[in-house]
PDB file of C-alpha atoms and ligand atoms in Angstrom:
ATOM      1  CA  MET A   1     -22.060   9.003  13.782  1.00 54.00           C
ATOM      2  CA  SER A   2     -20.366   8.638  10.493  1.00 55.00           C
ATOM      3  CA  ASP A   3     -21.288   9.998   7.097  1.00 57.00           C
ATOM      4  CA  THR A   4     -20.016   6.776   5.461  1.00 57.00           C
ATOM      5  CA  PRO A   5     -22.375   5.857   2.617  1.00 67.00           C
ATOM      6  CA  SER A   6     -24.021   2.498   3.197  1.00 83.00           C
ATOM      7  CA  TYR A   7     -23.070  -0.453   1.053  1.00 87.00           C
ATOM      8  CA  THR A   8     -24.818  -3.779   0.650  1.00 94.00           C
ATOM      9  CA  PRO A   9     -22.302  -6.457  -0.342  1.00 94.00           C
ATOM     10  CA  PRO A  10     -23.384  -8.589  -3.318  1.00 95.00           C
ATOM     11  CA  LYS A  11     -23.749 -12.367  -2.826  1.00 96.00           C
ATOM     12  CA  VAL A  12     -20.400 -13.014  -4.482  1.00 95.00           C
ATOM     13  CA  TRP A  13     -17.618 -10.435  -4.599  1.00 94.00           C
ATOM     14  CA  LYS A  14     -16.272  -9.733  -8.081  1.00 92.00           C
ATOM     15  CA  TRP A  15     -13.085  -8.026  -9.222  1.00 88.00           C
ATOM     16  CA  ASP A  16     -14.352  -5.340 -11.554  1.00 76.00           C
ATOM     17  CA  THR A  17     -13.234  -1.778 -10.955  1.00 63.00           C
ATOM     18  CA  GLY A  18     -10.270  -0.550  -8.942  1.00 64.00           C
ATOM     19  CA  SER A  19     -11.016   0.338  -5.335  1.00 63.00           C
ATOM     20  CA  GLY A  20      -9.510   3.816  -5.744  1.00 65.00           C
ATOM     21  CA  GLY A  21      -6.886   5.396  -3.575  1.00 69.00           C
ATOM     22  CA  GLN A  22      -3.126   5.239  -3.705  1.00 69.00           C
ATOM     23  CA  PHE A  23      -1.723   1.789  -4.620  1.00 69.00           C
ATOM     24  CA  ALA A  24      -5.087   0.631  -6.051  1.00 70.00           C
ATOM     25  CA  ASN A  25      -3.368  -0.071  -9.380  1.00 73.00           C
ATOM     26  CA  ILE A  26      -1.170  -2.828  -7.860  1.00 83.00           C
ATOM     27  CA  ASN A  27      -3.920  -4.523  -5.858  1.00 87.00           C
ATOM     28  CA  ARG A  28      -5.097  -7.821  -7.325  1.00 91.00           C
ATOM     29  CA  PRO A  29      -7.199 -10.642  -5.857  1.00 92.00           C
ATOM     30  CA  ILE A  30      -4.938 -13.314  -7.371  1.00 93.00           C
ATOM     31  CA  ALA A  31      -1.376 -14.450  -6.695  1.00 96.00           C
ATOM     32  CA  GLY A  32       1.364 -15.462  -9.108  1.00 95.00           C
ATOM     33  CA  SER A  33       3.494 -13.687 -11.671  1.00 96.00           C
ATOM     34  CA  THR A  34       2.190 -11.360 -14.367  1.00 94.00           C
ATOM     35  CA  HIS A  35       5.286 -11.400 -16.584  1.00 95.00           C
ATOM     36  CA  ASP A  36       8.482 -13.361 -17.219  1.00 96.00           C
ATOM     37  CA  LYS A  37      11.619 -11.658 -15.996  1.00 97.00           C
ATOM     38  CA  ASP A  38      14.688 -13.180 -14.360  1.00 97.00           C
ATOM     39  CA  ARG A  39      16.187 -11.765 -11.200  1.00 97.00           C
ATOM     40  CA  PRO A  40      19.545 -10.020 -11.413  1.00 98.00           C
ATOM     41  CA  VAL A  41      22.229 -11.720  -9.279  1.00 98.00           C
ATOM     42  CA  GLY A  42      25.356  -9.890  -8.096  1.00 98.00           C
ATOM     43  CA  LYS A  43      28.636 -10.945  -6.539  1.00 97.00           C
ATOM     44  CA  HIS A  44      27.779 -11.017  -2.825  1.00 98.00           C
ATOM     45  CA  PRO A  45      26.444 -13.879  -0.668  1.00 98.00           C
ATOM     46  CA  MET A  46      23.184 -12.046   0.028  1.00 98.00           C
ATOM     47  CA  GLN A  47      20.924 -10.893  -2.794  1.00 98.00           C
ATOM     48  CA  LEU A  48      18.165  -8.535  -1.683  1.00 99.00           C
ATOM     49  CA  TYR A  49      15.180  -7.427  -3.764  1.00 99.00           C
ATOM     50  CA  SER A  50      13.500  -4.564  -1.950  1.00 98.00           C
ATOM     51  CA  LEU A  51      12.373  -0.974  -1.536  1.00 98.00           C
ATOM     52  CA  ALA A  52      12.964   1.445   1.377  1.00 98.00           C
ATOM     53  CA  THR A  53       9.487   1.199   2.882  1.00 98.00           C
ATOM     54  CA  PRO A  54       9.328   0.387   6.624  1.00 98.00           C
ATOM     55  CA  ASN A  55       9.326  -3.347   5.803  1.00 98.00           C
ATOM     56  CA  GLY A  56      12.255  -2.972   3.427  1.00 98.00           C
ATOM     57  CA  VAL A  57      14.304  -0.811   5.808  1.00 98.00           C
ATOM     58  CA  LYS A  58      14.204  -3.543   8.454  1.00 98.00           C
ATOM     59  CA  VAL A  59      16.416  -5.755   6.288  1.00 99.00           C
ATOM     60  CA  THR A  60      18.855  -3.167   4.932  1.00 99.00           C
ATOM     61  CA  VAL A  61      19.432  -1.907   8.487  1.00 99.00           C
ATOM     62  CA  MET A  62      19.984  -5.503   9.647  1.00 99.00           C
ATOM     63  CA  LEU A  63      22.526  -6.175   6.888  1.00 99.00           C
ATOM     64  CA  GLU A  64      24.353  -2.902   7.596  1.00 99.00           C
ATOM     65  CA  GLU A  65      24.407  -3.698  11.344  1.00 99.00           C
ATOM     66  CA  LEU A  66      25.853  -7.167  10.613  1.00 99.00           C
ATOM     67  CA  LEU A  67      28.525  -5.670   8.351  1.00 98.00           C
ATOM     68  CA  ALA A  68      29.350  -3.082  11.048  1.00 98.00           C
ATOM     69  CA  LEU A  69      29.853  -5.996  13.462  1.00 98.00           C
ATOM     70  CA  GLY A  70      32.359  -7.525  11.017  1.00 98.00           C
ATOM     71  CA  HIS A  71      30.225 -10.300   9.497  1.00 98.00           C
ATOM     72  CA  LYS A  72      31.591 -10.313   5.949  1.00 98.00           C
ATOM     73  CA  GLY A  73      29.149 -13.041   4.940  1.00 98.00           C
ATOM     74  CA  ALA A  74      26.386 -10.464   5.251  1.00 98.00           C
ATOM     75  CA  ASP A  75      27.678  -8.462   2.298  1.00 98.00           C
ATOM     76  CA  TYR A  76      24.894  -7.880  -0.153  1.00 98.00           C
ATOM     77  CA  ASP A  77      23.615  -6.610  -3.464  1.00 98.00           C
ATOM     78  CA  ALA A  78      20.339  -4.723  -3.108  1.00 98.00           C
ATOM     79  CA  TYR A  79      18.145  -4.404  -6.184  1.00 98.00           C
ATOM     80  CA  LEU A  80      15.324  -1.895  -6.398  1.00 98.00           C
ATOM     81  CA  ILE A  81      11.834  -3.355  -6.698  1.00 98.00           C
ATOM     82  CA  ASN A  82       9.458  -0.657  -7.856  1.00 97.00           C
ATOM     83  CA  ILE A  83       6.170  -1.900  -6.414  1.00 97.00           C
ATOM     84  CA  GLY A  84       4.227   0.914  -8.107  1.00 94.00           C
ATOM     85  CA  GLU A  85       5.361  -0.489 -11.461  1.00 95.00           C
ATOM     86  CA  GLY A  86       4.550  -4.109 -10.543  1.00 95.00           C
ATOM     87  CA  ASP A  87       8.150  -5.425 -10.299  1.00 97.00           C
ATOM     88  CA  GLN A  88       6.995  -7.679  -7.444  1.00 97.00           C
ATOM     89  CA  PHE A  89       4.925  -9.663  -9.944  1.00 97.00           C
ATOM     90  CA  SER A  90       7.860 -10.697 -12.168  1.00 97.00           C
ATOM     91  CA  SER A  91       8.523 -14.444 -12.396  1.00 98.00           C
ATOM     92  CA  GLY A  92      12.000 -13.986 -10.887  1.00 98.00           C
ATOM     93  CA  PHE A  93      10.655 -12.125  -7.855  1.00 98.00           C
ATOM     94  CA  VAL A  94       7.772 -14.550  -7.306  1.00 98.00           C
ATOM     95  CA  GLU A  95      10.293 -17.432  -7.197  1.00 98.00           C
ATOM     96  CA  VAL A  96      11.815 -15.787  -4.096  1.00 98.00           C
ATOM     97  CA  ASN A  97       8.534 -14.594  -2.602  1.00 98.00           C
ATOM     98  CA  PRO A  98       5.277 -16.223  -3.742  1.00 98.00           C
ATOM     99  CA  ASN A  99       3.503 -13.473  -1.766  1.00 98.00           C
ATOM    100  CA  SER A 100       4.809 -10.778  -4.189  1.00 98.00           C
ATOM    101  CA  LYS A 101       5.863  -8.328  -1.500  1.00 98.00           C
ATOM    102  CA  ILE A 102       9.183  -6.754  -0.635  1.00 98.00           C
ATOM    103  CA  PRO A 103      11.541  -7.490   1.053  1.00 98.00           C
ATOM    104  CA  ALA A 104      12.778 -10.779  -0.453  1.00 98.00           C
ATOM    105  CA  LEU A 105      16.214 -12.285   0.161  1.00 99.00           C
ATOM    106  CA  MET A 106      18.199 -15.036  -1.555  1.00 98.00           C
ATOM    107  CA  ASP A 107      21.132 -16.431   0.424  1.00 98.00           C
ATOM    108  CA  HIS A 108      23.648 -17.599  -2.196  1.00 98.00           C
ATOM    109  CA  SER A 109      26.140 -18.821   0.410  1.00 98.00           C
ATOM    110  CA  THR A 110      24.145 -22.059   0.702  1.00 98.00           C
ATOM    111  CA  THR A 111      23.835 -24.806  -1.939  1.00 98.00           C
ATOM    112  CA  PRO A 112      21.281 -24.541  -3.340  1.00 98.00           C
ATOM    113  CA  PRO A 113      20.588 -20.869  -2.472  1.00 98.00           C
ATOM    114  CA  THR A 114      18.021 -20.363   0.298  1.00 98.00           C
ATOM    115  CA  ARG A 115      15.024 -18.142  -0.316  1.00 98.00           C
ATOM    116  CA  VAL A 116      13.789 -16.069   2.623  1.00 99.00           C
ATOM    117  CA  PHE A 117      10.637 -13.966   2.555  1.00 98.00           C
ATOM    118  CA  GLU A 118       8.586 -12.085   5.174  1.00 98.00           C
ATOM    119  CA  SER A 119      10.677  -9.418   6.878  1.00 98.00           C
ATOM    120  CA  GLY A 120      10.375 -11.067  10.305  1.00 98.00           C
ATOM    121  CA  SER A 121      11.588 -14.370   8.912  1.00 98.00           C
ATOM    122  CA  ILE A 122      14.495 -12.610   7.173  1.00 99.00           C
ATOM    123  CA  LEU A 123      15.567 -10.881  10.404  1.00 99.00           C
ATOM    124  CA  LEU A 124      15.431 -14.126  12.375  1.00 99.00           C
ATOM    125  CA  TYR A 125      17.245 -16.058   9.617  1.00 99.00           C
ATOM    126  CA  LEU A 126      20.099 -13.537   9.523  1.00 99.00           C
ATOM    127  CA  ALA A 127      20.306 -13.212  13.323  1.00 99.00           C
ATOM    128  CA  ASP A 128      20.572 -16.990  13.717  1.00 98.00           C
ATOM    129  CA  LYS A 129      22.939 -17.410  10.781  1.00 98.00           C
ATOM    130  CA  PHE A 130      25.430 -14.888  12.163  1.00 98.00           C
ATOM    131  CA  GLY A 131      24.675 -15.331  15.880  1.00 98.00           C
ATOM    132  CA  ALA A 132      24.118 -11.597  16.239  1.00 98.00           C
ATOM    133  CA  LEU A 133      21.457  -9.070  17.244  1.00 98.00           C
ATOM    134  CA  ILE A 134      19.459 -11.710  19.082  1.00 98.00           C
ATOM    135  CA  PRO A 135      20.107 -12.547  22.743  1.00 98.00           C
ATOM    136  CA  THR A 136      21.688 -15.953  23.445  1.00 98.00           C
ATOM    137  CA  ASP A 137      20.125 -16.354  26.882  1.00 98.00           C
ATOM    138  CA  PRO A 138      16.929 -18.398  26.275  1.00 98.00           C
ATOM    139  CA  ALA A 139      14.622 -16.142  28.323  1.00 98.00           C
ATOM    140  CA  LYS A 140      15.950 -12.992  26.655  1.00 98.00           C
ATOM    141  CA  ARG A 141      15.769 -14.611  23.220  1.00 98.00           C
ATOM    142  CA  THR A 142      12.125 -15.441  23.871  1.00 98.00           C
ATOM    143  CA  GLU A 143      11.417 -11.853  24.934  1.00 98.00           C
ATOM    144  CA  CYS A 144      13.094 -10.641  21.739  1.00 98.00           C
ATOM    145  CA  LEU A 145      10.912 -12.961  19.644  1.00 98.00           C
ATOM    146  CA  ASN A 146       7.816 -11.897  21.600  1.00 98.00           C
ATOM    147  CA  TRP A 147       8.375  -8.336  20.385  1.00 98.00           C
ATOM    148  CA  LEU A 148       9.382  -9.371  16.877  1.00 99.00           C
ATOM    149  CA  PHE A 149       6.139 -11.317  16.467  1.00 98.00           C
ATOM    150  CA  TRP A 150       4.205  -8.520  18.179  1.00 98.00           C
ATOM    151  CA  LEU A 151       5.458  -6.162  15.475  1.00 98.00           C
ATOM    152  CA  MET A 152       4.629  -8.530  12.645  1.00 98.00           C
ATOM    153  CA  GLY A 153       1.084  -8.892  13.967  1.00 98.00           C
ATOM    154  CA  SER A 154       0.583  -5.234  14.893  1.00 98.00           C
ATOM    155  CA  ALA A 155       2.067  -3.250  11.993  1.00 98.00           C
ATOM    156  CA  PRO A 156      -0.630  -4.276   9.484  1.00 98.00           C
ATOM    157  CA  TYR A 157      -3.203  -2.491  11.698  1.00 98.00           C
ATOM    158  CA  LEU A 158      -1.027   0.606  11.610  1.00 98.00           C
ATOM    159  CA  GLY A 159      -0.213   0.462   7.883  1.00 98.00           C
ATOM    160  CA  GLY A 160      -3.089  -1.354   6.222  1.00 97.00           C
ATOM    161  CA  GLY A 161      -5.589  -0.054   8.771  1.00 98.00           C
ATOM    162  CA  PHE A 162      -4.789   3.410  10.128  1.00 98.00           C
ATOM    163  CA  GLY A 163      -2.351   4.546   7.417  1.00 98.00           C
ATOM    164  CA  HIS A 164      -4.601   3.411   4.604  1.00 97.00           C
ATOM    165  CA  PHE A 165      -7.780   5.084   5.819  1.00 98.00           C
ATOM    166  CA  TYR A 166      -6.144   8.235   7.246  1.00 98.00           C
ATOM    167  CA  LYS A 167      -3.725   8.941   4.409  1.00 97.00           C
ATOM    168  CA  TYR A 168      -4.299   6.877   1.272  1.00 95.00           C
ATOM    169  CA  ALA A 169      -8.020   6.121   0.961  1.00 95.00           C
ATOM    170  CA  PRO A 170      -9.734   8.166  -1.766  1.00 92.00           C
ATOM    171  CA  GLU A 171     -12.133   9.664   0.802  1.00 93.00           C
ATOM    172  CA  LYS A 172     -11.973  10.147   4.577  1.00 95.00           C
ATOM    173  CA  PHE A 173     -14.453   8.000   6.467  1.00 95.00           C
ATOM    174  CA  GLU A 174     -14.969   8.452  10.191  1.00 97.00           C
ATOM    175  CA  TYR A 175     -15.656   4.831  11.131  1.00 96.00           C
ATOM    176  CA  PRO A 176     -12.402   3.207   9.947  1.00 97.00           C
ATOM    177  CA  ILE A 177     -10.264   6.220  10.928  1.00 98.00           C
ATOM    178  CA  ASN A 178     -11.684   6.120  14.473  1.00 98.00           C
ATOM    179  CA  ARG A 179     -11.298   2.400  14.723  1.00 98.00           C
ATOM    180  CA  PHE A 180      -7.686   2.313  13.584  1.00 98.00           C
ATOM    181  CA  ALA A 181      -6.624   5.552  15.363  1.00 98.00           C
ATOM    182  CA  MET A 182      -7.808   3.872  18.578  1.00 98.00           C
ATOM    183  CA  GLU A 183      -5.743   0.766  17.791  1.00 98.00           C
ATOM    184  CA  ALA A 184      -2.656   2.733  16.678  1.00 98.00           C
ATOM    185  CA  LYS A 185      -2.717   4.714  19.943  1.00 98.00           C
ATOM    186  CA  ARG A 186      -3.206   1.546  21.974  1.00 98.00           C
ATOM    187  CA  GLN A 187      -0.181  -0.018  20.268  1.00 98.00           C
ATOM    188  CA  LEU A 188       1.910   3.128  20.895  1.00 98.00           C
ATOM    189  CA  ASP A 189       0.925   2.937  24.563  1.00 98.00           C
ATOM    190  CA  VAL A 190       1.967  -0.735  24.711  1.00 99.00           C
ATOM    191  CA  LEU A 191       5.400   0.234  23.402  1.00 98.00           C
ATOM    192  CA  ASP A 192       5.640   3.357  25.555  1.00 98.00           C
ATOM    193  CA  ARG A 193       4.943   1.526  28.800  1.00 98.00           C
ATOM    194  CA  HIS A 194       7.453  -1.210  27.947  1.00 98.00           C
ATOM    195  CA  LEU A 195      10.128   1.293  26.906  1.00 98.00           C
ATOM    196  CA  ALA A 196       9.620   3.231  30.156  1.00 98.00           C
ATOM    197  CA  GLU A 197      11.148   0.203  31.919  1.00 98.00           C
ATOM    198  CA  ASN A 198      13.522  -1.013  29.204  1.00 98.00           C
ATOM    199  CA  ARG A 199      16.156   0.692  27.077  1.00 98.00           C
ATOM    200  CA  TYR A 200      15.346  -1.598  24.127  1.00 98.00           C
ATOM    201  CA  LEU A 201      12.466  -3.940  23.351  1.00 98.00           C
ATOM    202  CA  ALA A 202      14.298  -7.092  24.456  1.00 98.00           C
ATOM    203  CA  GLY A 203      15.740  -5.349  27.544  1.00 98.00           C
ATOM    204  CA  ASP A 204      19.208  -3.840  27.620  1.00 97.00           C
ATOM    205  CA  GLU A 205      20.330  -5.354  24.281  1.00 97.00           C
ATOM    206  CA  TYR A 206      19.588  -3.763  20.909  1.00 98.00           C
ATOM    207  CA  SER A 207      18.154  -6.570  18.775  1.00 99.00           C
ATOM    208  CA  ILE A 208      16.116  -7.604  15.744  1.00 99.00           C
ATOM    209  CA  ALA A 209      13.002  -6.644  17.736  1.00 99.00           C
ATOM    210  CA  ASP A 210      14.100  -2.991  17.626  1.00 99.00           C
ATOM    211  CA  ILE A 211      15.214  -3.273  13.998  1.00 99.00           C
ATOM    212  CA  ALA A 212      11.750  -4.570  13.056  1.00 99.00           C
ATOM    213  CA  THR A 213       9.797  -2.035  15.074  1.00 98.00           C
ATOM    214  CA  PHE A 214      11.450   1.374  14.754  1.00 98.00           C
ATOM    215  CA  PRO A 215      10.778   1.751  10.973  1.00 98.00           C
ATOM    216  CA  TRP A 216       7.046   1.583  11.782  1.00 98.00           C
ATOM    217  CA  TYR A 217       6.362   3.104  15.190  1.00 98.00           C
ATOM    218  CA  GLY A 218       9.520   5.236  15.284  1.00 98.00           C
ATOM    219  CA  SER A 219       8.708   6.696  11.880  1.00 98.00           C
ATOM    220  CA  LEU A 220       5.152   7.329  13.073  1.00 98.00           C
ATOM    221  CA  VAL A 221       6.233   9.347  16.122  1.00 98.00           C
ATOM    222  CA  ALA A 222       8.824  11.179  14.006  1.00 97.00           C
ATOM    223  CA  GLY A 223       6.037  12.205  11.597  1.00 95.00           C
ATOM    224  CA  ILE A 224       7.734  10.426   8.689  1.00 93.00           C
ATOM    225  CA  VAL A 225       4.841   8.090   7.857  1.00 94.00           C
ATOM    226  CA  TYR A 226       1.220   9.168   7.352  1.00 96.00           C
ATOM    227  CA  ASP A 227       1.698  12.819   8.544  1.00 95.00           C
ATOM    228  CA  ALA A 228      -0.159  11.743  11.648  1.00 97.00           C
ATOM    229  CA  ALA A 229       2.116  12.814  14.524  1.00 97.00           C
ATOM    230  CA  GLU A 230      -0.200  15.659  15.560  1.00 97.00           C
ATOM    231  CA  PHE A 231      -3.425  13.719  14.939  1.00 98.00           C
ATOM    232  CA  LEU A 232      -2.271  10.841  17.162  1.00 98.00           C
ATOM    233  CA  ASP A 233      -0.437  13.162  19.606  1.00 98.00           C
ATOM    234  CA  THR A 234       2.634  10.974  19.236  1.00 98.00           C
ATOM    235  CA  ALA A 235       4.832  13.426  21.219  1.00 98.00           C
ATOM    236  CA  SER A 236       3.075  12.161  24.349  1.00 98.00           C
ATOM    237  CA  TYR A 237       4.684   8.714  23.870  1.00 98.00           C
ATOM    238  CA  LYS A 238       7.954  10.034  25.260  1.00 98.00           C
ATOM    239  CA  ASN A 239       9.672   6.702  25.711  1.00 98.00           C
ATOM    240  CA  VAL A 240       8.973   5.700  22.107  1.00 98.00           C
ATOM    241  CA  VAL A 241      10.400   9.052  20.986  1.00 98.00           C
ATOM    242  CA  ARG A 242      13.530   8.559  23.150  1.00 98.00           C
ATOM    243  CA  TRP A 243      14.062   4.988  21.855  1.00 98.00           C
ATOM    244  CA  ASN A 244      13.548   5.983  18.223  1.00 98.00           C
ATOM    245  CA  ASN A 245      15.962   8.924  18.496  1.00 98.00           C
ATOM    246  CA  GLU A 246      18.615   6.688  19.994  1.00 98.00           C
ATOM    247  CA  ILE A 247      18.277   4.075  17.236  1.00 98.00           C
ATOM    248  CA  ASN A 248      18.388   6.702  14.502  1.00 98.00           C
ATOM    249  CA  GLU A 249      21.802   7.881  15.764  1.00 98.00           C
ATOM    250  CA  ARG A 250      23.367   4.541  14.760  1.00 98.00           C
ATOM    251  CA  GLU A 251      25.559   4.733  11.645  1.00 98.00           C
ATOM    252  CA  ALA A 252      24.281   1.388  10.308  1.00 98.00           C
ATOM    253  CA  VAL A 253      20.720   2.661  10.647  1.00 98.00           C
ATOM    254  CA  LYS A 254      21.573   5.846   8.740  1.00 98.00           C
ATOM    255  CA  ARG A 255      23.058   3.720   5.939  1.00 98.00           C
ATOM    256  CA  GLY A 256      20.306   1.104   5.915  1.00 98.00           C
ATOM    257  CA  LYS A 257      17.600   3.766   5.525  1.00 98.00           C
ATOM    258  CA  MET A 258      19.223   5.005   2.299  1.00 98.00           C
ATOM    259  CA  VAL A 259      19.305   1.676   0.474  1.00 98.00           C
ATOM    260  CA  ASN A 260      16.649   1.036  -2.207  1.00 98.00           C
ATOM    261  CA  ARG A 261      15.225   4.487  -1.547  1.00 98.00           C
ATOM    262  CA  SER A 262      13.850   6.168  -4.653  1.00 98.00           C
ATOM    263  CA  TRP A 263      12.219   9.283  -3.175  1.00 97.00           C
ATOM    264  CA  GLY A 264      13.186  12.193  -0.921  1.00 96.00           C
ATOM    265  CA  GLU A 265      16.534  14.021  -0.840  1.00 97.00           C
ATOM    266  CA  LEU A 266      18.852  12.836  -3.625  1.00 98.00           C
ATOM    267  CA  ASN A 267      21.818  12.490  -1.249  1.00 97.00           C
ATOM    268  CA  GLU A 268      19.753  10.076   0.871  1.00 97.00           C
ATOM    269  CA  GLN A 269      18.855   7.809  -2.048  1.00 98.00           C
ATOM    270  CA  LEU A 270      21.074   4.817  -2.754  1.00 98.00           C
ATOM    271  CA  ARG A 271      18.717   3.128  -5.169  1.00 98.00           C
ATOM    272  CA  GLU A 272      20.898   0.026  -5.586  1.00 98.00           C
ATOM    273  CA  ARG A 273      23.687  -1.060  -3.288  1.00 98.00           C
ATOM    274  CA  HIS A 274      26.460  -3.333  -4.541  1.00 98.00           C
ATOM    275  CA  ASP A 275      29.456  -2.173  -2.507  1.00 98.00           C
ATOM    276  CA  ALA A 276      30.171  -0.404   0.784  1.00 98.00           C
ATOM    277  CA  SER A 277      31.687   2.481  -1.178  1.00 98.00           C
ATOM    278  CA  ASP A 278      28.333   3.107  -2.889  1.00 98.00           C
ATOM    279  CA  PHE A 279      27.217   5.238   0.090  1.00 98.00           C
ATOM    280  CA  ASP A 280      29.967   7.716  -0.794  1.00 98.00           C
ATOM    281  CA  LEU A 281      30.003   7.336  -4.556  1.00 98.00           C
ATOM    282  CA  ARG A 282      26.629   6.288  -5.903  1.00 98.00           C
ATOM    283  CA  THR A 283      23.894   8.215  -4.124  1.00 98.00           C
ATOM    284  CA  GLN A 284      21.469   9.849  -6.522  1.00 98.00           C
ATOM    285  CA  ASP A 285      22.960  13.361  -6.090  1.00 97.00           C
ATOM    286  CA  LYS A 286      26.263  11.948  -7.437  1.00 96.00           C
ATOM    287  CA  LEU A 287      24.624   9.992 -10.268  1.00 96.00           C
ATOM    288  CA  GLU A 288      22.457  12.881 -11.479  1.00 85.00           C
ATOM    289  CA  PRO A 289      24.131  16.030 -10.112  1.00 76.00           C
ATOM    290  CA  GLU A 290      22.320  18.294 -12.573  1.00 66.00           C
ATOM    291  CA  ALA A 291      19.023  17.454 -10.805  1.00 58.00           C
ATOM    292  CA  GLU A 292      20.320  19.060  -7.562  1.00 55.00           C
TER     293      GLU A 292
HETATM  294  N1  GSH B 301       4.394  -9.106   6.038  1.00 69.86           N
HETATM  295  C1  GSH B 301       5.204  -8.665   4.939  1.00 69.86           C
HETATM  296  C2  GSH B 301       4.658  -7.393   4.385  1.00 69.86           C
HETATM  297  C3  GSH B 301       5.452  -6.886   3.216  1.00 69.86           C
HETATM  298  C4  GSH B 301       4.722  -5.762   2.499  1.00 69.86           C
HETATM  299  O1  GSH B 301       3.567  -5.459   2.784  1.00 69.86           O
HETATM  300  N2  GSH B 301       5.414  -5.147   1.523  1.00 69.86           N
HETATM  301  C5  GSH B 301       4.804  -4.096   0.738  1.00 69.86           C
HETATM  302  C6  GSH B 301       5.634  -2.832   0.791  1.00 69.86           C
HETATM  303  S1  GSH B 301       5.875  -2.287   2.455  1.00 69.86           S
HETATM  304  C7  GSH B 301       4.734  -4.530  -0.718  1.00 69.86           C
HETATM  305  O2  GSH B 301       5.654  -5.124  -1.234  1.00 69.86           O
HETATM  306  N3  GSH B 301       3.627  -4.230  -1.390  1.00 69.86           N
HETATM  307  C8  GSH B 301       3.458  -4.531  -2.763  1.00 69.86           C
HETATM  308  C9  GSH B 301       2.112  -5.114  -3.072  1.00 69.86           C
HETATM  309  O3  GSH B 301       1.296  -5.216  -2.148  1.00 69.86           O
HETATM  310  O4  GSH B 301       1.876  -5.456  -4.228  1.00 69.86           O
HETATM  311  C10 GSH B 301       6.649  -8.477   5.439  1.00 69.86           C
HETATM  312  O5  GSH B 301       6.807  -8.018   6.571  1.00 69.86           O
HETATM  313  O6  GSH B 301       7.606  -8.793   4.699  1.00 69.86           O
END
């Protein structure tokens, strides 16, 4: 069995030292803001405070898809929230999301502005507001929401479970890696079997269910998150690979993946987005060409 050292929990857990591992510095057992700082507000109806992690990408792809469909009310300013620096604990951010996690959206087209947090809630809010990327037929809409909620319940096992213990934990322990590798593969198989019979998650229509899911499971099979494609033999989930490739060909998806991105190739980083022209004019290679 495992070489995991044994640990006897104390009677009452106390917050003393950091747990170690990547992101340990931002983990806290209490909610609320740590410092006073207002949110910036730009000129567009939608104000997004985010980062290009899989949860963040869901929303920037959604907004770019809506704009591509001609919904001008979906135009947006996207501000970078550096979660490694604790921006999610500013008073202005916590007013939009008391859970201190990106993505967080403020809809300034309503009076008063509407706050929307939790990526699944944001996708559903925008889909309903614009009547787009969600089927209108009640049975198909329900199937779309089945998969949207499936993703919201499943991804934490992939990210917080498998990804944490396989990639980010300070040491590799067999027990949690086995447990979450098993679950990650089971989830991939759920998707693979469904996508063998369906072009998209909700059937033949591309929808918010796909927009929520591909940044997690698509990125996993593409080897973009956790460097685990070989370990989990993700190439064997052929239908997930086919579906992810197809989604990544979409122009709105290519744009959405660049927004609030502060790592990787400079020409793929649009750290803040305030105008459609920013994709051509304000990527990081243009803003700091000497770094190329
Ligand atoms: N269920 C949330 C999860 C959001 C989430 O976990 N966001 C992470 C980045 S992907 C975050 O902001 N982490 C900062 C922190 O935990 O302090 C959603 O889907 O919106």
